[in-house]
Coordinates of C-alpha atoms and ligand atoms in Angstrom, one line a residue:
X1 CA 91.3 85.9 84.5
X2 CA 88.6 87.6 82.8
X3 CA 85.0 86.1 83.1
X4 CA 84.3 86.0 80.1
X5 CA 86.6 83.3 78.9
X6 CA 85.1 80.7 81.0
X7 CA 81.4 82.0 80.4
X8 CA 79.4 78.4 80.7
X9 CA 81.9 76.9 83.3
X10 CA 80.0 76.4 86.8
X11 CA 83.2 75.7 88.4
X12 CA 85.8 78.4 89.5
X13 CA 88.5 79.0 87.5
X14 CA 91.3 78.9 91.0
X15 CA 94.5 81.0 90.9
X16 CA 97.5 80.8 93.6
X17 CA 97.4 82.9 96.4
X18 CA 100.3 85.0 95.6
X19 CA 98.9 85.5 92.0
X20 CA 95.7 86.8 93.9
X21 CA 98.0 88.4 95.7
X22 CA 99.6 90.5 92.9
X23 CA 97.0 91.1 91.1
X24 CA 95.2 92.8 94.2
X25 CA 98.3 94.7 95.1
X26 CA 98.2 95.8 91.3
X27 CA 94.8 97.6 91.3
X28 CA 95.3 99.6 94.6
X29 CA 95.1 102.7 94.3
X30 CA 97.6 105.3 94.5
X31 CA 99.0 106.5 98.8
X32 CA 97.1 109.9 99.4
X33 CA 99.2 112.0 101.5
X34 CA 97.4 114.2 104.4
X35 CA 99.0 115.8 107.4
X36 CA 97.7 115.4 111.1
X37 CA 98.5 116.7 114.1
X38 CA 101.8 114.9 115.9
X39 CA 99.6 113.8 119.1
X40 CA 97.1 112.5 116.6
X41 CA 100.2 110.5 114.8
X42 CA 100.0 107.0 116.2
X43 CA 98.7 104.3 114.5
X44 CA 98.9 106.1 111.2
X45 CA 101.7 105.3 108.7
X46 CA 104.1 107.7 108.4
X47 CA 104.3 108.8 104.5
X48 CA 107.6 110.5 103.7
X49 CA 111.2 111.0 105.9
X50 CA 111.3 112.9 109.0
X51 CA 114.8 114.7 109.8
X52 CA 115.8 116.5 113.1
X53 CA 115.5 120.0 113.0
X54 CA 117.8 120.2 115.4
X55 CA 120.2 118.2 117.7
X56 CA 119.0 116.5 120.2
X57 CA 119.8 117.7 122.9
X58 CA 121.0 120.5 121.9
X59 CA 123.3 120.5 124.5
X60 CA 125.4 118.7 126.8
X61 CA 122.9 117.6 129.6
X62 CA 122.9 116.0 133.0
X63 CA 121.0 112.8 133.6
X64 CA 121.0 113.0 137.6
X65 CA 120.4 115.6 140.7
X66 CA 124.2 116.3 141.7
X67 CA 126.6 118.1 141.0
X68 CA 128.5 119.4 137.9
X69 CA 132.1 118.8 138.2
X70 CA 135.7 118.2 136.7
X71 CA 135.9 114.4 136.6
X72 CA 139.8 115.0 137.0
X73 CA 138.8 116.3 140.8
X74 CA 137.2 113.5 142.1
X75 CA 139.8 111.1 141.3
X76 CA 140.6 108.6 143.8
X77 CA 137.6 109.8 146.6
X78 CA 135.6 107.6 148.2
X79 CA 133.5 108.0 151.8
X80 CA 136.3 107.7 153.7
X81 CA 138.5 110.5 151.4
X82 CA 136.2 112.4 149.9
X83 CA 137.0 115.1 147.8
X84 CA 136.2 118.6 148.8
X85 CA 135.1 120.8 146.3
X86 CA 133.9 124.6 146.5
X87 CA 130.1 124.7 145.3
X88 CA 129.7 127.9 142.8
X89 CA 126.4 128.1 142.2
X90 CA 123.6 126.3 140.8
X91 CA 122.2 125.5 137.5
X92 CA 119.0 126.7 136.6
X93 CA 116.9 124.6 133.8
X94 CA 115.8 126.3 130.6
X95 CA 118.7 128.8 130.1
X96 CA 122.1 128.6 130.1
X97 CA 124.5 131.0 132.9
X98 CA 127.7 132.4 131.1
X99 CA 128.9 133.4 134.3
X100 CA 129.0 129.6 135.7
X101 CA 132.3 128.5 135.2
X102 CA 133.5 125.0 136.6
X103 CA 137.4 125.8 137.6
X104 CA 139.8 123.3 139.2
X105 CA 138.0 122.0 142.6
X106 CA 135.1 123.7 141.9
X107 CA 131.4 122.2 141.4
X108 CA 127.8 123.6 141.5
X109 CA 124.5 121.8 141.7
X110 CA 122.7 120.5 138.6
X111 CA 119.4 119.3 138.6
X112 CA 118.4 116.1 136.1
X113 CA 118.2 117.4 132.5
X114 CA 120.3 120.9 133.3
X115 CA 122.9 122.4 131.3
X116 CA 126.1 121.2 131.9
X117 CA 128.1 124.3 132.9
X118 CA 131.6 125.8 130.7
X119 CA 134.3 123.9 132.8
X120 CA 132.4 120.6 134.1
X121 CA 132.5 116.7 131.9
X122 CA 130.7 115.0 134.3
X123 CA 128.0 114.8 137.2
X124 CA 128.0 113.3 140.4
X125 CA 124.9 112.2 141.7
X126 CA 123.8 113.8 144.8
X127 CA 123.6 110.7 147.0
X128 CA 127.3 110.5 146.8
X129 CA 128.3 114.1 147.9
X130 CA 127.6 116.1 151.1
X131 CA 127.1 119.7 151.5
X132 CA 129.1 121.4 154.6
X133 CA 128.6 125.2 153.9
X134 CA 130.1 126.1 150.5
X135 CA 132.7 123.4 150.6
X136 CA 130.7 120.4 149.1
X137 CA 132.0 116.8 149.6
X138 CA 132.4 113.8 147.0
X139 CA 132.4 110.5 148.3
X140 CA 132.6 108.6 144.4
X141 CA 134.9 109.3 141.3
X142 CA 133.1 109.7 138.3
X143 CA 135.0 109.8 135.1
X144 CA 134.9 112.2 131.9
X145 CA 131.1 112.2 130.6
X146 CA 129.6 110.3 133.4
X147 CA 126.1 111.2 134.1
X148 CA 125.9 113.5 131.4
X149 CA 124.3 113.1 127.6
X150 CA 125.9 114.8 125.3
X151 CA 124.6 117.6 122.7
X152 CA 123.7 115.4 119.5
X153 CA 123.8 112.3 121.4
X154 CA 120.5 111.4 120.7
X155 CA 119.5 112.6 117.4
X156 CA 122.1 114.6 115.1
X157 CA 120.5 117.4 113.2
X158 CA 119.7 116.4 109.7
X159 CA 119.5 113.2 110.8
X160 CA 116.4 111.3 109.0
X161 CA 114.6 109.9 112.4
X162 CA 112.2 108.0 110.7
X163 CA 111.7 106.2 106.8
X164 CA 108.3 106.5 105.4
X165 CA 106.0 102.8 105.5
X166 CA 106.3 102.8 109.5
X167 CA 103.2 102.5 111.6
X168 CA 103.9 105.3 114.1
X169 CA 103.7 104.7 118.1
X170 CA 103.1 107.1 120.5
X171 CA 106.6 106.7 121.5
X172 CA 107.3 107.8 117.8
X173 CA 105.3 111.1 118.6
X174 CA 107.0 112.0 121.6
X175 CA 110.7 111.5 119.0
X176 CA 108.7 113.6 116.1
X177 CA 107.8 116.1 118.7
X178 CA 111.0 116.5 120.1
X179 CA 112.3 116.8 116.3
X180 CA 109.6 119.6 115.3
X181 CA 107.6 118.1 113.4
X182 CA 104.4 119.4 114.3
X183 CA 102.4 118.0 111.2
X184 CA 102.8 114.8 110.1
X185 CA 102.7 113.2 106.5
X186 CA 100.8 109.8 106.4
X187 CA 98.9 108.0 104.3
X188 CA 95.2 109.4 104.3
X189 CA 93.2 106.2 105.6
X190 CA 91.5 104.5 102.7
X191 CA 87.6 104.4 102.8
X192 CA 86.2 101.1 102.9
X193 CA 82.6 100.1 102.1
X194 CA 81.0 96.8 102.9
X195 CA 78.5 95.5 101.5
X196 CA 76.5 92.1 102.8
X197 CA 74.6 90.5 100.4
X198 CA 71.7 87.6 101.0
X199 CA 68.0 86.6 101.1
X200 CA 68.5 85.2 104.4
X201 CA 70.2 88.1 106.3
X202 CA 68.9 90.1 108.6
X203 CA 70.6 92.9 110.8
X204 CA 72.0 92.8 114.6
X205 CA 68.8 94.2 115.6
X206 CA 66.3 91.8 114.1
X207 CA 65.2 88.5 115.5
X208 CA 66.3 85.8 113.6
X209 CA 63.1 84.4 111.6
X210 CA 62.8 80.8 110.3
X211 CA 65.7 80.2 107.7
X212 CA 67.3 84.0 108.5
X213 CA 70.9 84.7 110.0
X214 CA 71.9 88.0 111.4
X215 CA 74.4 89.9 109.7
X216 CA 77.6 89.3 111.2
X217 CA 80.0 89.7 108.2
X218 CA 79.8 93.6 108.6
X219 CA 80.2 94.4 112.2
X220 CA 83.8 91.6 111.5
X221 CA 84.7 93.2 108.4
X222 CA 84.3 96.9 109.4
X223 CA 85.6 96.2 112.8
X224 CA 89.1 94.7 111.6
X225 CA 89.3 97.5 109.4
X226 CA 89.5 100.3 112.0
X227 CA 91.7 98.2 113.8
X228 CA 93.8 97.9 110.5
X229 CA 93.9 102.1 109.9
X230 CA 90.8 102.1 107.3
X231 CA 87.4 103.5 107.7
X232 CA 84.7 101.2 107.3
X233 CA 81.5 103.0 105.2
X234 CA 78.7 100.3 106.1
X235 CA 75.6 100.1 103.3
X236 CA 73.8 97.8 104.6
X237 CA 72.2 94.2 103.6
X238 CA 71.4 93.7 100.1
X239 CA 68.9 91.0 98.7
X240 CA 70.3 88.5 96.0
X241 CA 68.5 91.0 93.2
X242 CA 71.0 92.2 90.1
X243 CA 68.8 95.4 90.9
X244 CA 69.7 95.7 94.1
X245 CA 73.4 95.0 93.7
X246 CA 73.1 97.7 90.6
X247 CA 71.7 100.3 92.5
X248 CA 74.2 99.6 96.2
X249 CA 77.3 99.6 94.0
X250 CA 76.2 102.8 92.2
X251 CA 76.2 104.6 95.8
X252 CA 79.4 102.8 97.2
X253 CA 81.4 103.6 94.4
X254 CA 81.9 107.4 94.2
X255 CA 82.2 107.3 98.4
X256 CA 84.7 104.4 98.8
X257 CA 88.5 103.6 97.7
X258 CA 87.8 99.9 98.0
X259 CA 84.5 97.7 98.0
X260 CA 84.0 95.0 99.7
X261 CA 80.9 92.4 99.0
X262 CA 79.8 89.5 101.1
X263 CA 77.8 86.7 100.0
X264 CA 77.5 85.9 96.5
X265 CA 80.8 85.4 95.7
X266 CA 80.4 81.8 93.8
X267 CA 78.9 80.4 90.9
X268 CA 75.4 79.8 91.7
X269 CA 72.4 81.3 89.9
X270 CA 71.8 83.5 93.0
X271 CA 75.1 84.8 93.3
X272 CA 74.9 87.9 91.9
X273 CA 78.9 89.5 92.5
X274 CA 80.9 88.6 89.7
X275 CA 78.1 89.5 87.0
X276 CA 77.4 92.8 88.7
X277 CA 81.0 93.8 88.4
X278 CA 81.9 92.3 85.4
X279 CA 78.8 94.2 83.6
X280 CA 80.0 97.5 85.0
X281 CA 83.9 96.9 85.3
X282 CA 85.8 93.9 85.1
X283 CA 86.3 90.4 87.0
X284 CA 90.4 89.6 87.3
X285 CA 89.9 86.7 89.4
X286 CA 87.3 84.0 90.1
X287 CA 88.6 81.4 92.4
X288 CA 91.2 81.4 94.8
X289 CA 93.5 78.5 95.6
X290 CA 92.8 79.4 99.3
X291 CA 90.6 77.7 102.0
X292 CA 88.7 78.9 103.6
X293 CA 87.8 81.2 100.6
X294 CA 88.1 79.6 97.3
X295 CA 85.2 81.4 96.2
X296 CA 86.8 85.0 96.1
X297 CA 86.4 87.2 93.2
X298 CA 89.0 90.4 92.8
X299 CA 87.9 93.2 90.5
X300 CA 87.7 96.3 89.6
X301 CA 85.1 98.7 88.2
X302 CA 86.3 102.6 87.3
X303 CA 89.6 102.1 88.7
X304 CA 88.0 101.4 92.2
X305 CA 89.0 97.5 93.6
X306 CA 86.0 95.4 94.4
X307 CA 86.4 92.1 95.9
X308 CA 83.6 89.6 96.5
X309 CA 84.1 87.6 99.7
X310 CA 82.6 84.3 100.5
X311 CA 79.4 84.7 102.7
X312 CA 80.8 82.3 105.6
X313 CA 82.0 84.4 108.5
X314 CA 85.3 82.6 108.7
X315 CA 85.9 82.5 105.1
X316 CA 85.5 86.0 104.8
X317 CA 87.5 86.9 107.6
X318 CA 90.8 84.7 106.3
X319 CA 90.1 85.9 102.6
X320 CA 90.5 89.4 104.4
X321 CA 93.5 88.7 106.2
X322 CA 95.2 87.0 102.8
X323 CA 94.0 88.9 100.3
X324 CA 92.4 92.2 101.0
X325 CA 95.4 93.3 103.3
X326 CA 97.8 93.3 101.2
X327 CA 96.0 95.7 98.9
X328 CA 95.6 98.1 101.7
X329 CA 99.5 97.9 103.1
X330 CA 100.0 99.1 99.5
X331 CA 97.5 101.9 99.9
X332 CA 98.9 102.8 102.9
X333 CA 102.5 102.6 102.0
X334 CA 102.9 100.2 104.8
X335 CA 106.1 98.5 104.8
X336 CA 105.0 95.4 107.1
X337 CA 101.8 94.3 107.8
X338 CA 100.2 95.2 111.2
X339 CA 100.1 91.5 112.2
X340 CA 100.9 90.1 115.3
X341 CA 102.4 86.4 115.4
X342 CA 103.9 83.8 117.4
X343 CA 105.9 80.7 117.1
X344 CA 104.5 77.7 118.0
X345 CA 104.8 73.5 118.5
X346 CA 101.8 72.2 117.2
X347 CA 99.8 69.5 119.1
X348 CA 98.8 67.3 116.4
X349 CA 99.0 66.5 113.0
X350 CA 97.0 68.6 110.7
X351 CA 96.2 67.0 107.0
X352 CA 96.2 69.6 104.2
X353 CA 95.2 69.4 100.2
X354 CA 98.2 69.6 98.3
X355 CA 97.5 72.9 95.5
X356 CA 96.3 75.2 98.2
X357 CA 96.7 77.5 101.4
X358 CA 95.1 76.2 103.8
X359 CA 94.5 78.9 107.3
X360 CA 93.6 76.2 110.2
X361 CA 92.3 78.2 113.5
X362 CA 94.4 77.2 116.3
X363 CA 94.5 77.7 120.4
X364 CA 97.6 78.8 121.6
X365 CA 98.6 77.8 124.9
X366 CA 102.0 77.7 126.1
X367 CA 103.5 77.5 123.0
X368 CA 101.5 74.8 121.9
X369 CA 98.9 75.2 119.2
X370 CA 95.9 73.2 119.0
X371 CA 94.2 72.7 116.3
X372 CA 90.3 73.5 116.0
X373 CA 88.5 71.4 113.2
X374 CA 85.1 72.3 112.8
X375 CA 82.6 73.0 109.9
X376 CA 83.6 75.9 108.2
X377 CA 80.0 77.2 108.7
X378 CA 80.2 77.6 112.4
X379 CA 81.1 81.0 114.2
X380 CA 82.3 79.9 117.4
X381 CA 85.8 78.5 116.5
X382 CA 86.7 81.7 115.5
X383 CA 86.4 83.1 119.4
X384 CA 87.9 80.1 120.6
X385 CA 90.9 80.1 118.6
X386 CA 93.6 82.4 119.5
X387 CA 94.8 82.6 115.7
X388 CA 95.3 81.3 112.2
X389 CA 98.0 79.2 111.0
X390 CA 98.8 78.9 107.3
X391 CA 99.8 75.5 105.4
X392 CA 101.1 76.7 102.1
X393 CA 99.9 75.2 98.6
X394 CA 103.4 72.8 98.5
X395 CA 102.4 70.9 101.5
X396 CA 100.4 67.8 102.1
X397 CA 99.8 68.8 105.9
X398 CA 102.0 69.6 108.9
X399 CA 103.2 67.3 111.5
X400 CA 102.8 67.0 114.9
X401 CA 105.9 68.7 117.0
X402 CA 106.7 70.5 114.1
X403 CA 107.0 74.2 114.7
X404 CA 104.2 76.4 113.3
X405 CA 103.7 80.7 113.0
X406 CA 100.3 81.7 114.6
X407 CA 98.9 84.7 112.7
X408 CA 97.4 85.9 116.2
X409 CA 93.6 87.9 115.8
Ligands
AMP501 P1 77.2 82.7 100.1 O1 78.6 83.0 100.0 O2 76.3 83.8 99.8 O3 76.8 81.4 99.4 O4 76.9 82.4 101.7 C1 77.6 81.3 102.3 C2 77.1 81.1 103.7 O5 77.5 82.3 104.5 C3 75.6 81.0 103.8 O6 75.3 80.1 104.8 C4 75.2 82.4 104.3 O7 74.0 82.4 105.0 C5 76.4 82.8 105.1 N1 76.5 84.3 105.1 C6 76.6 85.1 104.0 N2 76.7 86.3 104.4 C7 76.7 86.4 105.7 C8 76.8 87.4 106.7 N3 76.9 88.7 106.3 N4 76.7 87.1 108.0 C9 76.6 85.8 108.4 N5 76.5 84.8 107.5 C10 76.6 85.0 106.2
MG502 MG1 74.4 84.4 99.6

C-alpha cells in the first residue's frame, strides 16, 4: 500500500501475512549464479542440474574381501560340503586384469570395491571360504550378483543426480564428486545489511547508561543470517535523526542486496523508517497482520528491498522468520525453507486474536509444547523456548491436546 494514501492516519494500515508475503517475494531480486569448489559445496543451494558424467561404478564391483566366483559352483556347499574351487589369482584395485578369467570351479580373491573379473557374478565373503594351497574352499552358496554392485547401479550416466533449489550436504559433495563435478553452480549468497536504529541504543561493548539498551537486534539478525546462507554487512547503531537514516542508507545501498532496519518501524514522530524510504524509494507495506510484528514496513528503494523491523528483539526475530525468509529462499532459489520443525501436543490452551498470525514461543519437551507468555518486551523467553508456533489469522486460539508444528530455532 503506498504511504502516501493514508498520509494523516497514525494507525497502520495491516495486510495479511501472505500478502506481505507476496509482495516481499515479488521485489527480490534476481538468483546470481557463482561456482565454488565441490568441498566448499555444503550448505549452499545448488543453482542448476547436475548429471553423472559417468556411470557409477563404472563397473561391476565387489562389496566384500572374498572371493570372485561363478555362483552356479557354490550351489548346494555348506561347512560340512564345501565346495572346492581352484584359486587363479587375485584382483588387484584400480585396474582391470584381462588375463583373469573365472572358468567353471575356478575363483580368485577380491578385495572390497575390486573389479569383478570376466567369468565371476558373485563374491563370497572370505569368512565363509578356506584356503588349503591353491584349492580354496566354500563353505556358503551365494547366488548370481551376490556381493557385488553392479556397473551403473548407483548412478546411470546422464542421469540428472540432483534438481536445482536443494541445500547441498556434505554427503551431496561426496555424490557430486563422485559425478565430476568439480565446480559447483549455486546461488551467490545475498548480502545483507542491518541497520539498528534508536536514541537509546548502545553497542555490546558499552555499559548500559540510565534509559540505554545494548544493541542486541544485530548480533540476532546477522547471526540467523549466516546460519540461513546470507552475509550479514553490519552498519552500526543509528540515532532517530532523518539525517542519520539519509546518510546510513546512502552507504548500505550500493553494498547490500537487501536492507534490513530495526527500530523505527511504526508510526510515531520518532520513527523515522517509512519516511526515509518512501522519500527515496517507495513504502509497499505499512502494517502487518502478524504478532509479534505488526509494525513491519516492506519496501523498496532502487530496486534494492528494505524492510523496517519492529525494534523489540522478539518481534524482529519472528518478522524475520515470516517475512524476510521467504524473500531470501527466492533469492536463493531455495525450494524449501531451511527450517527445522517438530510435531507437537500442546499443554494448554493458548487464546489468539481472530485477523492475525499469531507466533507463540513454546518449550518442547517430550512432545509436549508449553507455552511461554510473557511481555513481548522481554529477551529471555526467547532462550527458554525451544521454538515458535504459529496460530493462523482464521483461528480464535488453539486448544489444549490439540496437536501443534514447532518451528524449532
Ligand atoms: P521501536 O520499534 O523503535 O519503537 O522499539 C521498540 C522497542 O524495542 C524499544 O523498547 C526499543 O528500545 C527496543 N529496541 C529497538 N531496537 C533494539 C535493538 N537493536 N536491540 C534491543 N532492543 C531494541
Ligand atoms: Mg526506536
Amino acid at each position: 500500500m503506498p504511504a502516501g494514501l493514508f498520509p494523516m492516519s497514525r494507525f497502520l494500515h495491516v495486510v495479511a501475512v501472505a500478502d506481505a508475503v507476496s509482495a516481499a517475494v515479488k521485489i527480490a531480486p534476481a538468483t546470481v549464479v557463482e561456482m565454488v569448489p565441490v568441498e566448499q559445496s555444503a550448505g549452499r543451494v545448488l543453482a542448476a542440474p547436475v548429471v553423472a558424467d559417468t556411470d557409477i561404478p563404472g563397473f561391476d564391483r565387489s562389496v566384500v574381501d572374498g572371493y570372485a566366483v561363478r555362483s552356479l559352483d557354490t550351489t548346494g556347499s555348506g561347512d560340512a560340503s564345501p565346495s572346492l574351487l581352484r584359486s587363479v589369482g587375485r584382483v588387484a584395485m584400480g585396474t582391470r586384469d584381462e588375463k583373469l578369467v573365472i572358468r567353471d570351479s575356478e575363483c580368485a580373491y577380491i578385495p572390497t570395491g575390486g573389479i569383478l573379473p570376466e567369468g565371476a557374478d558373485a563374491a563370497v565373503m572370505v569368512e565363509y571360504t578356506e584356503e588349503a594351497g591353491d584349492t580354496i574352499l566354500i563353505k556358503k552358496p551365494v547366488s548370481h550378483g551376490e556381493n557385488v554392485l553392479l556397473r551403473d547401479e548407483d548412478f546411470r550416466k546422464g542421469e540428472t543426480v540432483f534438481l536445482p533449489g536443494r541445500r547441498l550436504t556434505p554427503q551431496d559433495a561426496g555424490v557430486l564428486a563422485a559425478c565430476g563435478c568439480a565446480k559447483v553452480p549455486v546461488a551467490r549468497k545475498p548480502v545483507v545489511g542491518v541497520i539498528s536504529t534508536g536514541n537509546e541504543l548502545v553497542p555490546v561493548t558499552a555499559s548500559p547508561g540510565p534509559g540505554q539498551v545494548r544493541d542486541a537486534n544485530a548480533p540476532m539478525l546477522a547471526a540467523w543470517l549466516s546460519e540461513y546462507g546470507c552475509i550479514p554487512r553490519l552498519y552500526g547503531i543509528v540515532r532517530d535523526e532523518r539525517e542519520a537514516f539519509e546518510a546510513v542508507i546512502a552507504s548500505a545501498l550500493p553494498e547490500c542486496d537487501v536492507v534490513l532496519l530495526s527500530g523505527g518501524s511504526s508510526k510515531d514522530d520518532r520513527d523515522m523508517t517509512a519516511g526515509v524510504i518512501a522519500g527515496r524509494g517507495e513504502v509497499l507495506i505499512h502494517g502487518i497482520a502478524i504478532a509479534p510484528g505488526k509494525p513491519t514496513i516492506i519496501g523498496r528503494i532502487k530496486e534494492k528491498p528494505v524492510f523496517g523491523l519492529p525494534g523489540h528483539p522478539a518481534s524482529a526475530f519472528v518478522v524475520l522468520i515470516a517475512i524476510v525468509r521467504p524473500l531470501l529462499d527466492t533469492m536463493l532459489g531455495q525450494k524449501k525453507p531451511l527450517l527445522r520443525t517438530v510435531k507437537a501436543t500442546l499443554r494448554e490452551n493458548i487464546p489468539s486474536q481472530r485477523g492475525r498470525e499469531e507466533y507463540v514461543r513454546v518449550r518442547v519437551e517430550d512432545g509436549i509444547a508449553t507455552p511461554l507468555f510473557g511481555k513481548s518486551g522481554l529477551l529471555n523467553t526467547l532462550v527458554k523456548s525451544d521454538g515458535l508456533i504459529c496460530i493462523p489469522a482464521g483461528y480464535e486460539g488453539l486448544e489444549k491436546g490439540s496437536t501443534v508444528e514447532v518451528i524449532l530455532w
